[in-house]
DNA sequence: TGGGTCGCCATTGTATACACGATAGTAGCT
DNA sequence: AGCTACTATCGTGTATACAATGGCGACCCA
């Protein structure tokens, strides 16, 4: 009874372009031409336009009438703004999750924390893809568990950015261990239904991530 | 040397539909047909589609593939979620504004508070249009003064909703006076560069607004 | 009479053609 | 030589034609 989940050309364009943006396929400042993308995906300009506008509304690209879309560059101010907002929204999500999470949520959070730990320290070297995957799902699950459906779309525009996604490759062993520990702490706080604790850990968690970013990007790119 | 600000069909469609949504032109659950709207505005479906997708990304309408867009109804849960997020984001904005506002910002805030007071109590009866206008600009200015450019787009999706916009018609004299007072307090707190004070007042302000909404919508519509 | 299936129709999804604004390169003028 | 105006060209903006989908009602059959 699973629906075939129709594949619309718009979704193909959206996912592909988005993936390209996250993967850093186009340098900052690049001009994304509708025709080129359409040809590449074997579809027409219409769905490409739709995908680009959607990405623009999520601030994944910059759009200007008659000029098209450009891949934005990330200034230090952008970075500061994004992390400041993440501190507020994700800590709020954690607090709400502590109030509304089900036992299933808690168990899933713990499993994801273990996955992340395994991916980080279970092998000869960290598996950054798995780490990122587990981290991403962990943070999303907290938003889901918060029960606030609008929160997801707000936070979505903040965490799915190239410079946030690829953060983990920049973590040293200590920072990685701290990050994993935070996830276990968050699961504990939420299991304990202690909103204050959850909020505090999440604030600390995002601040820590921000500091790693700021240090490492100083002389980067 | 002011640019004529070319009017694109897309913008016409976007503004018109948005205005219609805020004015409550279509009842909740209405199905907005692209062709109808296009005919009404004398343009083609293409820019209408673009406008509708944009409104969908702002959650002003609900979109489902192959079915089109519907005007959403607002459940009590929606209302609770929206105000909970406003408490967090607008209070954060107020705190940041206290840190970054210029004297010009402060003066403009005070003027808007006076405008609102005048519109509410300066005549035989409240001028709801002017009140809403002054209130809207006041809140926007605080976000602007916060210096966080991404905050505007996040908050924008929360405050420009039909049920938020038309709140003031439901305020009694006491609630109105309290709201005006909060605005003066916010201006004072920001002028004093006291972020903690500004945050506290804004949290109280949004909570108060939320309570008025919840009471009045109970047996409404 | 009730349930199920088929097919029509309304509406959205996509492609394509054309219009128009923006830009860059060039030629002509000062 | 430098500046300006013109023009060619590229790319986006809009319109329209056509394809595909999903809802809904009619019809058939038990």
mmCIF file of N, CA and C in Angstrom, chain B residues 7-126:
data_model
loop_
_atom_site.group_PDB
_atom_site.id
_atom_site.type_symbol
_atom_site.label_atom_id
_atom_site.label_comp_id
_atom_site.label_asym_id
_atom_site.label_seq_id
_atom_site.Cartn_x
_atom_site.Cartn_y
_atom_site.Cartn_z
ATOM 1 N N UNK B 7 6.819 46.652 -12.683
ATOM 2 C CA UNK B 7 5.827 45.759 -12.103
ATOM 3 C C UNK B 7 5.752 44.478 -12.906
ATOM 4 N N UNK B 8 6.209 43.426 -12.270
ATOM 5 C CA UNK B 8 6.135 42.122 -12.912
ATOM 6 C C UNK B 8 4.787 41.502 -12.586
ATOM 7 N N UNK B 9 4.303 40.722 -13.517
ATOM 8 C CA UNK B 9 3.006 40.067 -13.320
ATOM 9 C C UNK B 9 3.039 39.208 -12.058
ATOM 10 N N UNK B 10 4.182 38.586 -11.813
ATOM 11 C CA UNK B 10 4.316 37.757 -10.620
ATOM 12 C C UNK B 10 4.039 38.551 -9.354
ATOM 13 N N UNK B 11 4.589 39.758 -9.303
ATOM 14 C CA UNK B 11 4.415 40.571 -8.098
ATOM 15 C C UNK B 11 2.977 41.012 -7.932
ATOM 16 N N UNK B 12 2.346 41.347 -9.061
ATOM 17 C CA UNK B 12 0.928 41.700 -8.995
ATOM 18 C C UNK B 12 0.134 40.553 -8.403
ATOM 19 N N UNK B 13 0.365 39.353 -8.932
ATOM 20 C CA UNK B 13 -0.355 38.175 -8.444
ATOM 21 C C UNK B 13 -0.058 37.956 -6.968
ATOM 22 N N UNK B 14 1.211 38.016 -6.618
ATOM 23 C CA UNK B 14 1.600 37.765 -5.227
ATOM 24 C C UNK B 14 0.924 38.744 -4.276
ATOM 25 N N UNK B 15 1.046 40.024 -4.571
ATOM 26 C CA UNK B 15 0.471 41.037 -3.681
ATOM 27 C C UNK B 15 -1.042 40.899 -3.600
ATOM 28 N N UNK B 16 -1.667 40.707 -4.750
ATOM 29 C CA UNK B 16 -3.126 40.647 -4.769
ATOM 30 C C UNK B 16 -3.657 39.451 -3.980
ATOM 31 N N UNK B 17 -3.068 38.295 -4.234
ATOM 32 C CA UNK B 17 -3.544 37.094 -3.549
ATOM 33 C C UNK B 17 -3.279 37.211 -2.059
ATOM 34 N N UNK B 18 -2.109 37.692 -1.732
ATOM 35 C CA UNK B 18 -1.751 37.850 -0.338
ATOM 36 C C UNK B 18 -2.716 38.780 0.374
ATOM 37 N N UNK B 19 -3.001 39.895 -0.275
ATOM 38 C CA UNK B 19 -3.925 40.859 0.312
ATOM 39 C C UNK B 19 -5.302 40.223 0.503
ATOM 40 N N UNK B 20 -5.717 39.466 -0.500
ATOM 41 C CA UNK B 20 -6.997 38.771 -0.395
ATOM 42 C C UNK B 20 -7.019 37.801 0.773
ATOM 43 N N UNK B 21 -5.905 37.109 0.982
ATOM 44 C CA UNK B 21 -5.826 36.149 2.075
ATOM 45 C C UNK B 21 -5.932 36.858 3.422
ATOM 46 N N UNK B 22 -5.207 37.966 3.542
ATOM 47 C CA UNK B 22 -5.211 38.702 4.799
ATOM 48 C C UNK B 22 -6.590 39.311 5.062
ATOM 49 N N UNK B 23 -7.231 39.768 3.986
ATOM 50 C CA UNK B 23 -8.547 40.374 4.133
ATOM 51 C C UNK B 23 -9.640 39.331 4.358
ATOM 52 N N UNK B 24 -9.255 38.073 4.312
ATOM 53 C CA UNK B 24 -10.251 37.025 4.531
ATOM 54 C C UNK B 24 -11.218 36.872 3.376
ATOM 55 N N UNK B 25 -10.715 37.147 2.183
ATOM 56 C CA UNK B 25 -11.589 37.097 1.011
ATOM 57 C C UNK B 25 -12.109 35.694 0.726
ATOM 58 N N UNK B 26 -11.261 34.703 0.972
ATOM 59 C CA UNK B 26 -11.675 33.329 0.719
ATOM 60 C C UNK B 26 -11.839 32.594 2.047
ATOM 61 N N UNK B 27 -12.940 31.881 2.223
ATOM 62 C CA UNK B 27 -13.119 31.137 3.483
ATOM 63 C C UNK B 27 -12.096 30.021 3.596
ATOM 64 N N UNK B 28 -11.811 29.624 4.822
ATOM 65 C CA UNK B 28 -10.863 28.533 5.058
ATOM 66 C C UNK B 28 -11.314 27.293 4.315
ATOM 67 N N UNK B 29 -10.370 26.622 3.687
ATOM 68 C CA UNK B 29 -10.686 25.419 2.942
ATOM 69 C C UNK B 29 -10.922 25.673 1.468
ATOM 70 N N UNK B 30 -11.028 26.941 1.084
ATOM 71 C CA UNK B 30 -11.269 27.262 -0.327
ATOM 72 C C UNK B 30 -10.146 26.730 -1.211
ATOM 73 N N UNK B 31 -10.544 26.329 -2.386
ATOM 74 C CA UNK B 31 -9.577 25.861 -3.358
ATOM 75 C C UNK B 31 -9.278 27.012 -4.319
ATOM 76 N N UNK B 32 -8.029 27.465 -4.338
ATOM 77 C CA UNK B 32 -7.649 28.568 -5.229
ATOM 78 C C UNK B 32 -7.204 27.990 -6.574
ATOM 79 N N UNK B 33 -7.949 28.309 -7.613
ATOM 80 C CA UNK B 33 -7.635 27.773 -8.937
ATOM 81 C C UNK B 33 -6.766 28.753 -9.714
ATOM 82 N N UNK B 34 -5.709 28.207 -10.285
ATOM 83 C CA UNK B 34 -4.756 29.056 -10.992
ATOM 84 C C UNK B 34 -5.427 29.823 -12.130
ATOM 85 N N UNK B 35 -6.247 29.140 -12.884
ATOM 86 C CA UNK B 35 -6.883 29.769 -14.042
ATOM 87 C C UNK B 35 -7.781 30.938 -13.619
ATOM 88 N N UNK B 36 -8.580 30.717 -12.600
ATOM 89 C CA UNK B 36 -9.475 31.772 -12.125
ATOM 90 C C UNK B 36 -8.692 33.025 -11.763
ATOM 91 N N UNK B 37 -7.661 32.830 -10.960
ATOM 92 C CA UNK B 37 -6.868 33.967 -10.506
ATOM 93 C C UNK B 37 -6.204 34.659 -11.688
ATOM 94 N N UNK B 38 -5.684 33.847 -12.596
ATOM 95 C CA UNK B 38 -5.016 34.417 -13.765
ATOM 96 C C UNK B 38 -5.990 35.283 -14.561
ATOM 97 N N UNK B 39 -7.179 34.773 -14.787
ATOM 98 C CA UNK B 39 -8.176 35.538 -15.523
ATOM 99 C C UNK B 39 -8.506 36.836 -14.783
ATOM 100 N N UNK B 40 -8.672 36.711 -13.481
ATOM 101 C CA UNK B 40 -9.045 37.891 -12.702
ATOM 102 C C UNK B 40 -8.008 39.005 -12.829
ATOM 103 N N UNK B 41 -6.754 38.634 -12.797
ATOM 104 C CA UNK B 41 -5.701 39.654 -12.857
ATOM 105 C C UNK B 41 -5.313 39.990 -14.294
ATOM 106 N N UNK B 42 -5.874 39.277 -15.223
ATOM 107 C CA UNK B 42 -5.566 39.547 -16.621
ATOM 108 C C UNK B 42 -4.155 39.121 -17.007
ATOM 109 N N UNK B 43 -3.651 38.101 -16.330
ATOM 110 C CA UNK B 43 -2.325 37.577 -16.657
ATOM 111 C C UNK B 43 -2.444 36.079 -16.901
ATOM 112 N N UNK B 44 -1.322 35.432 -17.165
ATOM 113 C CA UNK B 44 -1.383 33.996 -17.457
ATOM 114 C C UNK B 44 -1.148 33.189 -16.182
ATOM 115 N N UNK B 45 -1.272 31.904 -16.319
ATOM 116 C CA UNK B 45 -1.130 31.036 -15.149
ATOM 117 C C UNK B 45 0.287 31.054 -14.593
ATOM 118 N N UNK B 46 1.269 31.229 -15.453
ATOM 119 C CA UNK B 46 2.663 31.105 -15.017
ATOM 120 C C UNK B 46 2.996 31.991 -13.808
ATOM 121 N N UNK B 47 2.799 33.301 -13.903
ATOM 122 C CA UNK B 47 3.106 34.117 -12.721
ATOM 123 C C UNK B 47 2.201 33.823 -11.531
ATOM 124 N N UNK B 48 0.979 33.390 -11.800
ATOM 125 C CA UNK B 48 0.089 33.027 -10.690
ATOM 126 C C UNK B 48 0.650 31.826 -9.949
ATOM 127 N N UNK B 49 1.070 30.842 -10.715
ATOM 128 C CA UNK B 49 1.693 29.659 -10.102
ATOM 129 C C UNK B 49 2.864 30.066 -9.220
ATOM 130 N N UNK B 50 3.700 30.935 -9.762
ATOM 131 C CA UNK B 50 4.877 31.351 -9.013
ATOM 132 C C UNK B 50 4.467 32.022 -7.701
ATOM 133 N N UNK B 51 3.474 32.884 -7.784
ATOM 134 C CA UNK B 51 2.996 33.573 -6.572
ATOM 135 C C UNK B 51 2.445 32.571 -5.569
ATOM 136 N N UNK B 52 1.692 31.610 -6.053
ATOM 137 C CA UNK B 52 1.082 30.629 -5.147
ATOM 138 C C UNK B 52 2.140 29.774 -4.460
ATOM 139 N N UNK B 53 3.169 29.404 -5.198
ATOM 140 C CA UNK B 53 4.227 28.604 -4.590
ATOM 141 C C UNK B 53 4.963 29.396 -3.521
ATOM 142 N N UNK B 54 5.132 30.673 -3.818
ATOM 143 C CA UNK B 54 5.806 31.530 -2.845
ATOM 144 C C UNK B 54 4.959 31.626 -1.576
ATOM 145 N N UNK B 55 3.668 31.828 -1.758
ATOM 146 C CA UNK B 55 2.780 31.914 -0.600
ATOM 147 C C UNK B 55 2.748 30.588 0.153
ATOM 148 N N UNK B 56 2.860 29.499 -0.581
ATOM 149 C CA UNK B 56 2.878 28.190 0.067
ATOM 150 C C UNK B 56 4.137 28.027 0.907
ATOM 151 N N UNK B 57 5.250 28.524 0.402
ATOM 152 C CA UNK B 57 6.500 28.401 1.156
ATOM 153 C C UNK B 57 6.443 29.245 2.425
ATOM 154 N N UNK B 58 5.602 30.276 2.401
ATOM 155 C CA UNK B 58 5.411 31.100 3.607
ATOM 156 C C UNK B 58 4.266 30.575 4.448
ATOM 157 N N UNK B 59 3.704 29.479 4.006
ATOM 158 C CA UNK B 59 2.597 28.839 4.708
ATOM 159 C C UNK B 59 1.355 29.719 4.791
ATOM 160 N N UNK B 60 1.222 30.628 3.843
ATOM 161 C CA UNK B 60 -0.011 31.404 3.754
ATOM 162 C C UNK B 60 -1.107 30.566 3.106
ATOM 163 N N UNK B 61 -0.719 29.597 2.288
ATOM 164 C CA UNK B 61 -1.660 28.647 1.707
ATOM 165 C C UNK B 61 -1.050 27.255 1.826
ATOM 166 N N UNK B 62 -1.899 26.245 1.672
ATOM 167 C CA UNK B 62 -1.416 24.875 1.713
ATOM 168 C C UNK B 62 -1.376 24.330 0.294
ATOM 169 N N UNK B 63 -0.275 23.704 -0.041
ATOM 170 C CA UNK B 63 -0.115 23.181 -1.390
ATOM 171 C C UNK B 63 0.032 21.677 -1.357
ATOM 172 N N UNK B 64 -0.641 21.026 -2.296
ATOM 173 C CA UNK B 64 -0.449 19.589 -2.449
ATOM 174 C C UNK B 64 -0.352 19.285 -3.934
ATOM 175 N N UNK B 65 0.668 18.524 -4.314
ATOM 176 C CA UNK B 65 0.887 18.241 -5.734
ATOM 177 C C UNK B 65 -0.369 17.719 -6.424
ATOM 178 N N UNK B 66 -0.625 18.229 -7.567
ATOM 179 C CA UNK B 66 -1.736 17.808 -8.427
ATOM 180 C C UNK B 66 -3.097 18.252 -7.910
ATOM 181 N N UNK B 67 -3.126 18.771 -6.716
ATOM 182 C CA UNK B 67 -4.414 19.183 -6.155
ATOM 183 C C UNK B 67 -4.507 20.694 -6.033
ATOM 184 N N UNK B 68 -3.375 21.368 -6.037
ATOM 185 C CA UNK B 68 -3.400 22.822 -5.967
ATOM 186 C C UNK B 68 -3.290 23.341 -4.556
ATOM 187 N N UNK B 69 -3.679 24.586 -4.372
ATOM 188 C CA UNK B 69 -3.520 25.217 -3.071
ATOM 189 C C UNK B 69 -4.892 25.434 -2.435
ATOM 190 N N UNK B 70 -4.897 25.359 -1.122
ATOM 191 C CA UNK B 70 -6.103 25.597 -0.343
ATOM 192 C C UNK B 70 -5.803 26.658 0.696
ATOM 193 N N UNK B 71 -6.826 27.395 1.069
ATOM 194 C CA UNK B 71 -6.692 28.356 2.150
ATOM 195 C C UNK B 71 -6.787 27.594 3.458
ATOM 196 N N UNK B 72 -5.753 27.669 4.275
ATOM 197 C CA UNK B 72 -5.739 26.865 5.496
ATOM 198 C C UNK B 72 -6.699 27.408 6.546
ATOM 199 N N UNK B 73 -7.219 26.517 7.328
ATOM 200 C CA UNK B 73 -7.980 26.927 8.496
ATOM 201 C C UNK B 73 -7.038 26.939 9.688
ATOM 202 N N UNK B 74 -7.340 27.746 10.675
ATOM 203 C CA UNK B 74 -6.424 27.883 11.813
ATOM 204 C C UNK B 74 -6.996 27.201 13.030
ATOM 205 N N UNK B 75 -6.373 26.090 13.381
ATOM 206 C CA UNK B 75 -6.807 25.376 14.569
ATOM 207 C C UNK B 75 -6.209 26.046 15.800
ATOM 208 N N UNK B 76 -6.700 25.634 16.931
ATOM 209 C CA UNK B 76 -6.160 26.183 18.171
ATOM 210 C C UNK B 76 -4.688 25.800 18.326
ATOM 211 N N UNK B 77 -4.354 24.628 17.803
ATOM 212 C CA UNK B 77 -2.951 24.196 17.869
ATOM 213 C C UNK B 77 -2.070 25.094 17.000
ATOM 214 N N UNK B 78 -2.539 25.418 15.816
ATOM 215 C CA UNK B 78 -1.784 26.333 14.958
ATOM 216 C C UNK B 78 -1.501 27.627 15.702
ATOM 217 N N UNK B 79 -2.568 28.144 16.297
ATOM 218 C CA UNK B 79 -2.455 29.410 17.003
ATOM 219 C C UNK B 79 -1.440 29.305 18.138
ATOM 220 N N UNK B 80 -1.510 28.215 18.880
ATOM 221 C CA UNK B 80 -0.574 28.023 19.991
ATOM 222 C C UNK B 80 0.860 27.950 19.478
ATOM 223 N N UNK B 81 1.053 27.216 18.381
ATOM 224 C CA UNK B 81 2.400 27.067 17.839
ATOM 225 C C UNK B 81 2.957 28.408 17.376
ATOM 226 N N UNK B 82 2.114 29.157 16.698
ATOM 227 C CA UNK B 82 2.563 30.430 16.155
ATOM 228 C C UNK B 82 2.953 31.395 17.262
ATOM 229 N N UNK B 83 2.108 31.487 18.265
ATOM 230 C CA UNK B 83 2.431 32.430 19.330
ATOM 231 C C UNK B 83 3.629 31.965 20.143
ATOM 232 N N UNK B 84 3.781 30.666 20.309
ATOM 233 C CA UNK B 84 4.956 30.167 21.028
ATOM 234 C C UNK B 84 6.234 30.577 20.289
ATOM 235 N N UNK B 85 6.206 30.480 18.975
ATOM 236 C CA UNK B 85 7.389 30.857 18.201
ATOM 237 C C UNK B 85 7.592 32.362 18.204
ATOM 238 N N UNK B 86 6.496 33.101 18.170
ATOM 239 C CA UNK B 86 6.626 34.558 18.224
ATOM 240 C C UNK B 86 7.253 34.984 19.542
ATOM 241 N N UNK B 87 6.858 34.350 20.624
ATOM 242 C CA UNK B 87 7.446 34.687 21.918
ATOM 243 C C UNK B 87 8.962 34.554 21.846
ATOM 244 N N UNK B 88 9.419 33.446 21.286
ATOM 245 C CA UNK B 88 10.859 33.215 21.232
ATOM 246 C C UNK B 88 11.559 34.185 20.289
ATOM 247 N N UNK B 89 11.054 34.286 19.084
ATOM 248 C CA UNK B 89 11.773 35.054 18.063
ATOM 249 C C UNK B 89 11.671 36.558 18.287
ATOM 250 N N UNK B 90 10.493 37.032 18.635
ATOM 251 C CA UNK B 90 10.366 38.483 18.794
ATOM 252 C C UNK B 90 11.060 38.964 20.065
ATOM 253 N N UNK B 91 11.067 38.139 21.096
ATOM 254 C CA UNK B 91 11.792 38.565 22.293
ATOM 255 C C UNK B 91 13.297 38.563 22.012
ATOM 256 N N UNK B 92 13.741 37.574 21.262
ATOM 257 C CA UNK B 92 15.152 37.578 20.857
ATOM 258 C C UNK B 92 15.477 38.841 20.060
ATOM 259 N N UNK B 93 14.579 39.182 19.144
ATOM 260 C CA UNK B 93 14.780 40.389 18.334
ATOM 261 C C UNK B 93 14.851 41.622 19.226
ATOM 262 N N UNK B 94 13.994 41.683 20.215
ATOM 263 C CA UNK B 94 13.986 42.843 21.112
ATOM 264 C C UNK B 94 15.309 42.940 21.864
ATOM 265 N N UNK B 95 15.795 41.796 22.322
ATOM 266 C CA UNK B 95 17.068 41.793 23.033
ATOM 267 C C UNK B 95 18.211 42.262 22.148
ATOM 268 N N UNK B 96 18.231 41.765 20.934
ATOM 269 C CA UNK B 96 19.287 42.181 19.999
ATOM 270 C C UNK B 96 19.142 43.655 19.638
ATOM 271 N N UNK B 97 17.903 44.096 19.525
ATOM 272 C CA UNK B 97 17.671 45.506 19.218
ATOM 273 C C UNK B 97 18.230 46.384 20.331
ATOM 274 N N UNK B 98 18.054 45.931 21.565
ATOM 275 C CA UNK B 98 18.584 46.705 22.693
ATOM 276 C C UNK B 98 20.100 46.845 22.585
ATOM 277 N N UNK B 99 20.726 45.850 21.995
ATOM 278 C CA UNK B 99 22.186 45.896 21.867
ATOM 279 C C UNK B 99 22.644 46.714 20.662
ATOM 280 N N UNK B 100 21.845 46.720 19.612
ATOM 281 C CA UNK B 100 22.336 47.290 18.358
ATOM 282 C C UNK B 100 21.585 48.505 17.836
ATOM 283 N N UNK B 101 20.489 48.870 18.477
ATOM 284 C CA UNK B 101 19.680 49.961 17.925
ATOM 285 C C UNK B 101 20.439 51.285 17.949
ATOM 286 N N UNK B 102 20.199 52.109 16.927
ATOM 287 C CA UNK B 102 20.766 53.447 16.880
ATOM 288 C C UNK B 102 19.769 54.421 17.504
ATOM 289 N N UNK B 103 20.236 55.622 17.849
ATOM 290 C CA UNK B 103 19.309 56.650 18.352
ATOM 291 C C UNK B 103 18.141 56.890 17.386
ATOM 292 N N UNK B 104 18.413 56.847 16.109
ATOM 293 C CA UNK B 104 17.338 57.019 15.129
ATOM 294 C C UNK B 104 16.272 55.932 15.274
ATOM 295 N N UNK B 105 16.736 54.724 15.465
ATOM 296 C CA UNK B 105 15.782 53.633 15.671
ATOM 297 C C UNK B 105 14.897 53.916 16.876
ATOM 298 N N UNK B 106 15.535 54.315 17.954
ATOM 299 C CA UNK B 106 14.781 54.560 19.183
ATOM 300 C C UNK B 106 13.750 55.658 18.972
ATOM 301 N N UNK B 107 14.169 56.726 18.329
ATOM 302 C CA UNK B 107 13.238 57.833 18.097
ATOM 303 C C UNK B 107 12.066 57.374 17.230
ATOM 304 N N UNK B 108 12.368 56.585 16.203
ATOM 305 C CA UNK B 108 11.308 56.079 15.325
ATOM 306 C C UNK B 108 10.354 55.160 16.087
ATOM 307 N N UNK B 109 10.905 54.348 16.974
ATOM 308 C CA UNK B 109 10.049 53.467 17.781
ATOM 309 C C UNK B 109 9.106 54.291 18.648
ATOM 310 N N UNK B 110 9.667 55.347 19.269
ATOM 311 C CA UNK B 110 8.819 56.176 20.141
ATOM 312 C C UNK B 110 7.728 56.853 19.336
ATOM 313 N N UNK B 111 8.081 57.301 18.141
ATOM 314 C CA UNK B 111 7.085 57.967 17.299
ATOM 315 C C UNK B 111 5.965 56.995 16.931
ATOM 316 N N UNK B 112 6.355 55.774 16.610
ATOM 317 C CA UNK B 112 5.341 54.770 16.244
ATOM 318 C C UNK B 112 4.454 54.427 17.441
ATOM 319 N N UNK B 113 5.048 54.403 18.622
ATOM 320 C CA UNK B 113 4.243 54.148 19.825
ATOM 321 C C UNK B 113 3.234 55.282 20.023
ATOM 322 N N UNK B 114 3.704 56.532 19.793
ATOM 323 C CA UNK B 114 2.784 57.673 19.908
ATOM 324 C C UNK B 114 1.695 57.606 18.844
ATOM 325 N N UNK B 115 2.090 57.235 17.630
ATOM 326 C CA UNK B 115 1.097 57.091 16.558
ATOM 327 C C UNK B 115 0.010 56.095 16.961
ATOM 328 N N UNK B 116 0.478 54.993 17.497
ATOM 329 C CA UNK B 116 -0.475 53.948 17.872
ATOM 330 C C UNK B 116 -1.401 54.442 18.979
ATOM 331 N N UNK B 117 -0.816 55.125 19.939
ATOM 332 C CA UNK B 117 -1.630 55.668 21.045
ATOM 333 C C UNK B 117 -2.680 56.634 20.503
ATOM 334 N N UNK B 118 -2.241 57.491 19.609
ATOM 335 C CA UNK B 118 -3.134 58.481 19.010
ATOM 336 C C UNK B 118 -4.266 57.788 18.242
ATOM 337 N N UNK B 119 -3.888 56.776 17.470
ATOM 338 C CA UNK B 119 -4.900 56.075 16.673
ATOM 339 C C UNK B 119 -5.891 55.334 17.551
ATOM 340 N N UNK B 120 -5.419 54.902 18.719
ATOM 341 C CA UNK B 120 -6.284 54.131 19.602
ATOM 342 C C UNK B 120 -7.175 55.022 20.460
ATOM 343 N N UNK B 121 -6.609 56.133 20.955
ATOM 344 C CA UNK B 121 -7.330 56.926 21.946
ATOM 345 C C UNK B 121 -7.504 58.388 21.568
ATOM 346 N N UNK B 122 -6.987 58.788 20.408
ATOM 347 C CA UNK B 122 -7.037 60.199 20.025
ATOM 348 C C UNK B 122 -8.370 60.627 19.444
ATOM 349 N N UNK B 123 -9.194 59.678 19.049
ATOM 350 C CA UNK B 123 -10.463 60.036 18.425
ATOM 351 C C UNK B 123 -11.642 59.454 19.176
ATOM 352 N N UNK B 124 -12.836 59.629 18.638
ATOM 353 C CA UNK B 124 -14.031 59.096 19.291
ATOM 354 C C UNK B 124 -14.018 57.570 19.366
ATOM 355 N N UNK B 125 -13.404 56.952 18.371
ATOM 356 C CA UNK B 125 -13.274 55.499 18.423
ATOM 357 C C UNK B 125 -11.962 55.089 17.760
ATOM 358 N N UNK B 126 -11.464 53.914 18.120
ATOM 359 C CA UNK B 126 -10.153 53.482 17.607
ATOM 360 C C UNK B 126 -10.132 53.359 16.085
#
